[in-house]
Short mmCIF file of C-alpha atoms in Angstrom, two decimals:
data_model
loop_
_atom_site.label_atom_id
_atom_site.label_comp_id
_atom_site.label_asym_id
_atom_site.label_seq_id
_atom_site.Cartn_x
_atom_site.Cartn_y
_atom_site.Cartn_z
CA PHE S 54 0.00 0.00 0.00
CA ALA S 55 2.89 2.38 0.68
CA TRP S 56 4.23 1.67 -2.81
CA LEU S 57 0.81 2.35 -4.35
CA ARG S 58 0.43 5.55 -2.35
CA GLY S 59 3.84 6.71 -3.53
CA ARG S 60 2.79 6.16 -7.13
CA CYS S 61 -0.45 8.09 -6.59
CA LEU S 62 1.57 11.02 -5.25
CA GLY S 63 3.77 10.99 -8.32
CA ARG S 64 6.83 9.96 -6.34
CA GLY S 65 7.62 6.80 -8.29
CA ALA S 66 9.82 6.65 -11.39
CA ALA S 67 7.04 4.99 -13.39
CA VAL S 68 4.80 8.04 -13.19
CA ASP S 69 7.42 10.74 -13.71
CA PRO S 70 8.97 10.76 -17.20
CA ALA S 71 11.08 13.76 -16.19
CA ARG S 72 13.31 11.40 -14.20
CA ASP S 73 14.45 9.72 -17.42
CA THR S 74 15.10 12.94 -19.30
CA PHE S 75 16.57 15.08 -16.54
CA GLY S 76 20.12 14.05 -17.43
CA ALA S 77 19.70 15.98 -20.67
CA MET S 78 18.03 18.91 -18.88
CA THR S 79 20.88 19.05 -16.34
CA GLY S 80 23.32 19.32 -19.25
CA LEU S 81 21.28 22.16 -20.73
CA TYR S 82 21.13 24.10 -17.48
CA GLY S 83 24.84 23.42 -17.00
CA ALA S 84 25.48 25.32 -20.25
CA ILE S 85 23.14 28.19 -19.47
CA GLN S 86 24.58 31.68 -19.95
CA PRO S 87 23.28 35.25 -20.13
CA ALA S 88 21.67 35.40 -23.57
CA ASP S 89 19.88 38.66 -24.14
CA SER S 90 19.11 41.70 -22.08
CA VAL S 91 16.34 44.18 -22.58
CA SER S 92 17.62 47.54 -21.36
CA LEU S 93 14.59 49.57 -20.42
CA SER S 94 14.61 53.24 -19.51
CA THR S 95 13.98 53.81 -15.82
CA ARG S 96 12.42 57.14 -16.70
CA THR S 97 9.23 55.41 -17.76
CA HIS S 98 8.79 52.20 -15.85
CA GLY S 99 11.24 52.01 -12.91
CA ALA S 100 12.15 48.80 -11.11
CA VAL S 101 11.01 45.34 -12.21
CA PHE S 102 8.86 43.86 -9.41
CA ASN S 103 7.55 40.68 -11.02
CA LEU S 104 8.01 38.46 -14.09
CA GLU S 105 5.46 35.97 -15.42
CA TYR S 106 5.45 33.66 -18.42
CA SER S 107 2.22 32.60 -20.12
CA PRO S 108 1.47 28.87 -19.58
CA ASP S 109 2.63 28.03 -23.13
CA GLY S 110 5.82 30.07 -22.72
CA SER S 111 5.04 32.33 -25.68
CA VAL S 112 4.81 35.63 -23.76
CA LEU S 113 6.88 37.12 -20.94
CA THR S 114 5.13 39.85 -18.93
CA VAL S 115 6.94 42.37 -16.72
CA ALA S 116 5.35 44.23 -13.79
CA CYS S 117 7.00 47.62 -13.30
CA GLU S 118 7.25 50.17 -10.53
CA GLN S 119 5.88 53.12 -12.53
CA THR S 120 2.40 51.90 -13.57
CA GLU S 121 3.53 49.94 -16.66
CA VAL S 122 3.25 46.34 -17.83
CA LEU S 123 5.65 45.21 -20.56
CA LEU S 124 5.19 42.21 -22.87
CA PHE S 125 8.01 40.41 -24.70
CA ASP S 126 8.54 37.42 -26.96
CA PRO S 127 10.97 35.40 -24.78
CA ILE S 128 12.36 33.44 -27.72
CA SER S 129 13.34 36.40 -29.90
CA SER S 130 13.65 38.88 -26.99
CA LYS S 131 11.51 41.30 -28.97
CA HIS S 132 9.27 43.86 -27.33
CA ILE S 133 5.60 43.23 -28.11
CA LYS S 134 3.61 45.82 -26.24
CA THR S 135 3.76 48.36 -23.42
CA LEU S 136 0.69 48.93 -21.28
CA SER S 137 1.77 52.44 -20.31
CA GLU S 138 -1.01 53.17 -17.82
CA ALA S 139 -1.97 49.70 -16.71
CA HIS S 140 -2.55 51.07 -13.20
CA GLU S 141 -2.26 54.34 -11.32
CA ASP S 142 0.54 53.11 -9.03
CA CYS S 143 3.17 50.34 -8.80
CA VAL S 144 2.28 47.09 -10.57
CA ASN S 145 3.13 44.31 -8.11
CA ASN S 146 2.09 40.96 -9.54
CA ILE S 147 0.90 39.30 -12.76
CA ARG S 148 -0.99 36.03 -13.02
CA PHE S 149 -2.10 34.18 -16.16
CA LEU S 150 -5.51 32.53 -15.94
CA ASP S 151 -4.95 30.74 -19.27
CA ASN S 152 -2.85 31.32 -22.40
CA ARG S 153 -4.76 34.52 -23.25
CA LEU S 154 -6.27 36.05 -20.10
CA PHE S 155 -4.10 37.50 -17.33
CA ALA S 156 -4.58 39.63 -14.21
CA THR S 157 -2.44 42.39 -12.72
CA CYS S 158 -2.58 43.98 -9.26
CA SER S 159 -1.27 47.28 -7.99
CA ASP S 160 -0.66 49.63 -5.11
CA ASP S 161 -3.66 51.59 -6.43
CA THR S 162 -5.76 48.90 -4.60
CA THR S 163 -7.22 47.45 -7.84
CA ILE S 164 -6.90 44.30 -9.92
CA ALA S 165 -7.17 44.47 -13.72
CA LEU S 166 -8.03 41.69 -16.17
CA TRP S 167 -6.42 41.72 -19.64
CA ASP S 168 -6.79 39.73 -22.85
CA LEU S 169 -3.71 39.25 -25.06
CA ARG S 170 -5.96 39.46 -28.12
CA LYS S 171 -7.11 42.98 -27.22
CA LEU S 172 -4.56 44.89 -25.16
CA ASN S 173 -5.81 48.37 -25.97
CA THR S 174 -8.25 48.23 -23.09
CA LYS S 175 -8.81 46.25 -19.90
CA VAL S 176 -11.39 43.49 -19.78
CA CYS S 177 -12.46 44.93 -16.43
CA THR S 178 -11.16 46.51 -13.22
CA LEU S 179 -11.85 44.90 -9.84
CA HIS S 180 -12.40 47.04 -6.74
CA GLY S 181 -12.55 45.57 -3.24
CA HIS S 182 -9.22 46.02 -1.45
CA THR S 183 -8.52 49.08 0.67
CA SER S 184 -4.71 48.95 0.51
CA TRP S 185 -1.90 47.79 -1.78
CA VAL S 186 -2.71 44.52 -3.56
CA LYS S 187 0.36 42.29 -3.62
CA ASN S 188 -0.60 38.79 -4.73
CA ILE S 189 -2.87 36.96 -7.19
CA GLU S 190 -3.72 33.24 -7.29
CA TYR S 191 -6.16 31.32 -9.49
CA ASP S 192 -8.14 28.11 -8.98
CA THR S 193 -8.51 26.56 -12.44
CA ASN S 194 -11.15 24.09 -11.21
CA THR S 195 -13.65 26.67 -9.96
CA ARG S 196 -12.34 29.65 -12.01
CA LEU S 197 -12.08 31.69 -8.83
CA LEU S 198 -9.49 34.45 -8.63
CA VAL S 199 -7.89 34.91 -5.19
CA THR S 200 -6.09 38.13 -4.23
CA SER S 201 -4.37 39.41 -1.08
CA GLY S 202 -3.16 42.81 0.01
CA PHE S 203 -1.65 44.85 2.79
CA ASP S 204 -5.15 45.53 4.12
CA GLY S 205 -4.89 41.97 5.50
CA ASN S 206 -7.73 40.68 3.34
CA VAL S 207 -7.89 37.65 1.08
CA ILE S 208 -10.68 38.26 -1.45
CA ILE S 209 -12.35 35.74 -3.80
CA TRP S 210 -13.49 36.92 -7.26
CA ASP S 211 -15.92 34.85 -9.36
CA THR S 212 -14.61 35.15 -12.93
CA ASN S 213 -17.48 32.95 -14.14
CA ARG S 214 -19.74 35.99 -13.81
CA CYS S 215 -17.33 38.67 -14.97
CA THR S 216 -18.72 41.77 -16.69
CA GLU S 217 -17.28 45.11 -17.79
CA ASP S 218 -18.16 46.43 -14.34
CA GLY S 219 -16.15 43.73 -12.53
CA CYS S 220 -16.75 40.37 -10.85
CA PRO S 221 -18.82 39.34 -7.83
CA HIS S 222 -16.48 39.07 -4.86
CA LYS S 223 -16.43 38.29 -1.16
CA LYS S 224 -13.94 38.66 1.66
CA PHE S 225 -12.65 35.16 2.39
CA PHE S 226 -10.10 35.62 5.17
CA HIS S 227 -8.39 38.34 7.18
CA THR S 228 -5.16 38.45 9.15
CA ARG S 229 -2.80 41.20 10.16
CA PHE S 230 0.74 41.70 8.84
CA LEU S 231 -0.21 39.77 5.68
CA MET S 232 2.64 39.63 3.15
CA ARG S 233 2.07 36.83 0.61
CA MET S 234 -0.62 34.22 -0.10
CA ARG S 235 -0.31 31.05 -2.20
CA LEU S 236 -2.48 28.07 -3.16
CA THR S 237 -1.04 24.58 -3.50
CA PRO S 238 -1.23 23.15 -7.05
CA ASP S 239 -4.28 21.04 -6.15
CA CYS S 240 -5.85 23.99 -4.26
CA SER S 241 -6.22 21.87 -1.12
CA LYS S 242 -4.26 24.34 1.04
CA MET S 243 -3.75 28.07 1.29
CA LEU S 244 -0.50 29.40 2.76
CA ILE S 245 -0.21 32.95 4.08
CA SER S 246 3.04 34.54 5.22
CA THR S 247 3.27 37.54 7.53
CA SER S 248 5.85 40.22 8.29
CA SER S 249 5.75 39.16 11.96
CA GLY S 250 7.23 35.75 11.14
CA TYR S 251 4.07 33.63 11.19
CA LEU S 252 3.06 31.19 8.48
CA LEU S 253 -0.66 30.39 8.34
CA ILE S 254 -1.92 27.23 6.61
CA LEU S 255 -5.58 26.67 5.78
CA HIS S 256 -6.06 22.92 5.36
CA ASP S 257 -8.86 21.18 3.40
CA LEU S 258 -9.49 24.44 1.62
CA ASP S 259 -13.00 25.38 0.53
CA LEU S 260 -12.97 28.72 -1.29
CA ASN S 261 -16.77 28.77 -1.46
CA LYS S 262 -17.04 29.04 2.31
CA SER S 263 -16.39 32.60 3.44
CA LEU S 264 -14.65 32.92 6.80
CA GLU S 265 -15.11 35.61 9.39
CA VAL S 266 -12.43 36.69 11.82
CA GLY S 267 -12.44 34.35 14.81
CA SER S 268 -14.90 31.88 13.26
CA TYR S 269 -12.44 29.42 11.70
CA PRO S 270 -11.23 26.33 13.61
CA ILE S 271 -7.61 26.44 14.77
CA LEU S 272 -5.70 23.32 13.77
CA ARG S 273 -2.56 23.86 15.81
CA ALA S 274 -0.74 26.88 17.09
CA ARG S 275 2.90 25.99 17.45
CA ARG S 276 6.08 27.99 17.65
CA THR S 277 8.66 25.67 16.13
CA THR S 278 11.67 27.61 17.36
CA SER S 279 10.69 27.90 21.01
CA SER S 280 8.04 26.78 23.46
CA SER S 281 6.85 30.30 24.21
CA ASP S 282 3.32 31.40 23.56
CA ILE S 283 2.57 32.04 19.91
CA THR S 284 1.48 35.59 20.51
CA SER S 285 4.79 36.56 22.09
CA SER S 286 6.55 37.35 18.81
CA GLY S 287 3.95 40.01 18.09
CA SER S 288 5.70 42.25 20.61
CA SER S 289 8.34 43.10 18.01
CA GLY S 290 5.76 45.22 16.20
CA PRO S 291 5.23 45.69 12.49
CA ARG S 292 8.14 45.74 10.06
CA ALA S 293 8.41 48.00 7.06
CA VAL S 294 8.71 45.55 4.20
CA GLY S 295 7.69 45.76 0.58
CA SER S 296 8.77 46.53 -2.93
CA PRO S 297 9.98 49.04 -1.96
CA CYS S 298 9.66 48.96 1.83
CA HIS S 299 6.00 49.30 2.84
CA GLN S 300 4.54 49.49 6.32
CA SER S 301 1.44 47.68 7.53
CA ASN S 302 -0.94 49.62 9.74
CA SER S 303 -2.45 46.53 11.36
CA GLY S 304 -1.64 45.11 14.76
CA PRO S 305 -0.53 41.58 15.65
CA LEU S 306 -2.71 38.48 15.47
CA SER S 307 -5.26 38.64 18.25
CA GLU S 308 -4.64 36.46 21.29
CA LYS S 309 -8.34 35.63 21.47
CA THR S 310 -8.31 34.16 17.99
CA LEU S 311 -5.15 32.11 18.51
CA SER S 312 -6.13 30.73 21.90
CA ARG S 313 -9.12 28.78 20.61
CA PRO S 314 -8.72 25.02 21.17
CA SER S 315 -7.96 22.68 18.30
CA GLN S 316 -11.02 21.35 16.47
CA ARG S 317 -9.02 19.16 14.09
CA GLU S 318 -8.71 16.10 16.32
CA GLY S 319 -11.16 13.36 15.50
CA GLY S 320 -12.18 14.99 12.24
CA SER S 321 -11.12 17.07 9.30
CA PRO S 322 -13.15 20.29 9.10
CA ARG S 323 -12.84 22.43 6.01
CA ASN S 324 -10.58 25.49 6.23
CA SER S 325 -8.84 24.38 9.43
CA LEU S 326 -6.16 26.88 10.38
CA GLU S 327 -2.63 26.03 11.47
CA VAL S 328 -0.35 28.79 12.72
CA LEU S 329 3.42 28.27 12.66
CA THR S 330 6.61 30.18 13.21
CA PRO S 331 8.92 28.34 10.81
CA GLU S 332 12.40 27.55 12.04
CA VAL S 333 15.02 29.77 10.41
CA PRO S 334 18.75 29.01 10.89
CA GLY S 335 20.50 31.64 12.94
CA GLU S 336 17.19 33.23 13.94
CA ARG S 337 16.25 31.07 16.90
CA ASP S 338 16.32 33.93 19.36
CA ARG S 339 15.20 36.73 17.05
CA GLY S 340 12.06 37.53 15.14
CA ASN S 341 12.01 37.25 11.37
CA CYS S 342 9.93 38.38 8.42
CA ILE S 343 8.77 36.03 5.65
CA THR S 344 9.10 38.22 2.57
CA SER S 345 8.70 35.73 -0.29
CA LEU S 346 6.57 32.59 -0.47
CA GLN S 347 6.49 29.98 -3.25
CA LEU S 348 5.26 26.39 -3.56
CA HIS S 349 6.80 23.29 -5.11
CA PRO S 350 5.05 22.58 -8.46
CA LYS S 351 4.02 19.13 -7.17
CA GLY S 352 2.86 20.47 -3.82
CA TRP S 353 5.52 18.68 -1.78
CA ALA S 354 7.15 21.69 -0.14
CA THR S 355 7.11 25.43 0.35
CA LEU S 356 9.95 27.84 -0.39
CA LEU S 357 10.46 30.88 1.85
CA ARG S 358 12.76 33.88 1.76
CA CYS S 359 13.17 35.15 5.32
CA SER S 360 14.97 38.15 6.75
CA SER S 361 15.78 39.15 10.30
CA ASN S 362 14.00 42.05 11.96
CA THR S 363 17.21 44.06 11.68
CA ASP S 364 17.60 43.20 7.96
CA ASP S 365 21.19 42.09 8.56
CA GLN S 366 20.61 38.50 7.40
CA GLU S 367 18.51 36.71 4.76
CA TRP S 368 17.83 33.02 4.20
CA THR S 369 16.23 30.85 1.53
CA CYS S 370 14.53 27.89 3.21
CA VAL S 371 12.68 24.79 1.96
CA TYR S 372 10.05 23.14 4.17
CA GLU S 373 8.54 19.73 3.41
CA PHE S 374 4.83 19.17 4.03
CA GLN S 375 4.30 16.45 6.64
CA GLU S 376 0.91 14.82 6.27
CA GLY S 377 -0.91 12.64 8.78
CA ALA S 378 -1.56 12.74 12.52
CA PRO S 379 1.02 13.99 15.04
CA VAL S 380 3.50 11.45 16.36
CA ARG S 381 2.32 12.04 19.93
CA PRO S 382 -1.35 13.07 20.27
CA VAL S 383 -0.49 15.28 23.26
CA SER S 384 2.06 17.32 21.32
CA PRO S 385 1.22 20.02 18.79
CA ARG S 386 1.35 18.98 15.19
CA CYS S 387 3.63 20.80 12.77
CA SER S 388 2.85 20.35 9.09
CA LEU S 389 6.21 21.71 7.92
CA ARG S 390 9.75 20.46 8.44
CA LEU S 391 12.85 22.40 7.46
CA THR S 392 14.85 20.30 4.99
CA HIS S 393 17.22 22.70 3.19
CA CYS S 394 18.43 26.27 3.60
CA ILE S 395 21.11 28.70 2.47
CA GLU S 396 22.15 32.19 3.49
CA GLU S 397 21.63 34.92 0.91
CA ALA S 398 23.49 38.10 0.07
CA ASN S 399 22.14 40.95 2.15
CA VAL S 400 21.86 43.65 -0.52
CA GLY S 401 18.94 45.84 -1.48
CA ARG S 402 17.57 46.13 2.03
CA GLY S 403 13.86 46.87 2.21
CA TYR S 404 13.11 45.28 -1.18
CA ILE S 405 11.47 41.87 -1.54
CA LYS S 406 13.33 39.33 -3.67
CA GLU S 407 10.99 36.91 -5.42
CA LEU S 408 12.44 33.43 -6.00
CA CYS S 409 10.95 30.42 -7.78
CA PHE S 410 11.07 26.66 -8.43
CA SER S 411 11.88 25.21 -11.83
CA PRO S 412 8.86 23.61 -13.61
CA ASP S 413 9.92 20.12 -12.46
CA GLY S 414 10.75 21.30 -8.92
CA ARG S 415 14.37 20.11 -8.98
CA MET S 416 16.01 23.55 -8.91
CA ILE S 417 15.48 26.94 -7.31
CA SER S 418 16.34 30.27 -8.89
CA SER S 419 17.12 32.84 -6.22
CA PRO S 420 18.10 36.54 -6.57
CA HIS S 421 21.61 36.94 -5.19
CA GLY S 422 23.03 40.45 -5.18
CA PHE S 423 23.39 41.65 -8.77
CA GLY S 424 22.62 38.20 -10.20
CA ILE S 425 20.85 34.91 -9.55
CA ARG S 426 21.87 31.54 -8.14
CA LEU S 427 20.60 28.18 -9.31
CA LEU S 428 20.22 25.98 -6.24
CA GLY S 429 19.60 22.23 -5.96
CA PHE S 430 18.73 19.84 -3.14
CA ASP S 431 21.96 17.96 -3.88
CA ALA S 432 24.79 18.16 -6.41
CA HIS S 433 22.83 16.00 -8.89
CA CYS S 434 19.65 18.12 -8.84
CA SER S 435 17.67 15.17 -7.51
CA GLU S 436 13.98 15.18 -6.67
CA LEU S 437 13.27 16.50 -3.20
CA VAL S 438 11.62 13.22 -2.18
CA ASP S 439 14.72 11.27 -3.25
CA CYS S 440 17.18 13.21 -1.11
CA LEU S 441 15.29 14.18 2.06
CA PRO S 442 17.87 14.64 4.84
CA ARG S 443 17.29 13.65 8.44
CA GLU S 444 18.34 17.14 9.52
CA ALA S 445 18.31 20.46 7.69
CA SER S 446 21.02 20.51 5.01
CA PRO S 447 22.44 23.35 2.92
CA LEU S 448 21.11 23.89 -0.58
CA ARG S 449 23.76 23.21 -3.23
CA GLU S 450 24.79 26.03 -5.54
CA ILE S 451 24.63 24.71 -9.12
CA ARG S 452 25.41 27.91 -11.05
CA SER S 453 25.75 31.63 -10.43
CA LEU S 454 24.71 34.00 -13.22
CA TYR S 455 25.45 37.73 -13.20
CA SER S 456 24.40 40.20 -15.88
CA HIS S 457 22.87 43.11 -13.95
CA ASN S 458 24.31 46.34 -12.61
CA ASP S 459 21.78 46.63 -9.80
CA VAL S 460 20.01 44.47 -7.22
CA VAL S 461 17.96 41.64 -8.74
CA LEU S 462 14.41 41.64 -7.34
CA THR S 463 12.68 38.83 -9.24
CA THR S 464 13.42 35.73 -11.31
CA LYS S 465 11.33 33.15 -13.18
CA PHE S 466 11.81 29.86 -15.07
CA SER S 467 10.10 29.44 -18.42
CA PRO S 468 7.41 26.73 -18.16
CA THR S 469 8.24 25.27 -21.59
CA HIS S 470 11.81 26.22 -22.56
CA CYS S 471 15.22 25.98 -20.92
CA GLN S 472 15.24 29.68 -20.13
CA ILE S 473 15.37 31.89 -17.02
CA ALA S 474 14.42 35.56 -16.76
CA SER S 475 15.47 38.06 -14.11
CA GLY S 476 14.64 41.70 -13.42
CA CYS S 477 16.46 44.27 -11.31
CA LEU S 478 15.96 47.54 -9.45
CA SER S 479 17.18 49.71 -12.33
CA GLY S 480 14.61 48.22 -14.73
CA ARG S 481 16.72 45.78 -16.73
CA VAL S 482 15.37 42.37 -17.76
CA SER S 483 17.89 39.62 -18.56
CA LEU S 484 17.31 36.25 -20.19
CA TYR S 485 19.51 33.19 -19.66
CA GLN S 486 19.56 30.14 -21.94
CA PRO S 487 22.04 27.43 -23.00
CA LYS S 488 25.01 28.34 -25.17
CA PHE S 489 27.28 25.72 -26.72
#
């Protein structure tokens, strides 16, 4: 039964053709070099905050500091289109819903829907947030758009009933110090990171069930780095973090909400909440801020970029999801276990650096100073499940690539080609691909 379960999870060689072909892919990534750069004038668009490929890899979109969205052909490196007034403030994130429709969000508190076939005007503009909107996710099964912002709200938008005036929406969840929100690939979990060092996990996710503050069941509230009460780290107060550094006006998580007893035991209620303070090397006695949050493409792990409260240290950390009941029923359950980590260059303080997994999940691309580093779980770029250490191990540096003259803020793998894109603070976009 364990063997069958492993196959169902995609962990067996028989159900993962990428295992047979990764030798060739490793050779390609081993020959990767800076290929082309698109030098863009900072007078018009400013820093590059986010990069996103279309699902078929035919379009690369660039979210810029000064209200613009840029579109490029990633194969020819040719500029396609500039959406000069996509928003009225910084464009923070771009998310493709399919190969044609994509969404953008901004510090102007709105979300905009666009169609690649008609870029002269927006499909519609969505209003509902009261502060900077920082993150967009999409559930392909229900066609629900999920957004989060510095107002602490996670809002659900029903794109099935979209009109020129917008989409029906509802407030799904609220927490203070909210930084980033992600859905697992199967949309069974929602992860939320906070600037106060907490990581919130909503298990058995049901996006159709709106939650009110204090009404959701608490799965477990555990501080993995100490046995102190989970509300104690809130005493450090809010941190100014953003792209660039933004300050949240909300207070810490309420003690009343976090002190509710666990309702998970003996059952599996929908939208059960687990609150964690993930272990960060070197930060056992200090608070930390989770600035970037990504998920393994197969849903096996989460990838965090953490910084200390004093911004003098940054780490990239990988945490494996641990399913099942706790080992000892009397002890708090922790769904995440630190497996790999590495210290990062502490440059560009106050700016968030967005990292990412490769499409097969074997490598990580991480901004590192004026370039990027390709990181693996071991020297052979093995699958995470094939090289899980008993204790936290360092990520292995596979390659370092430098082609920028300023701090790199974001990086992204192409979903279909052996190509990586990166964008920096001065507005330059670089592409990396194999050269022989």
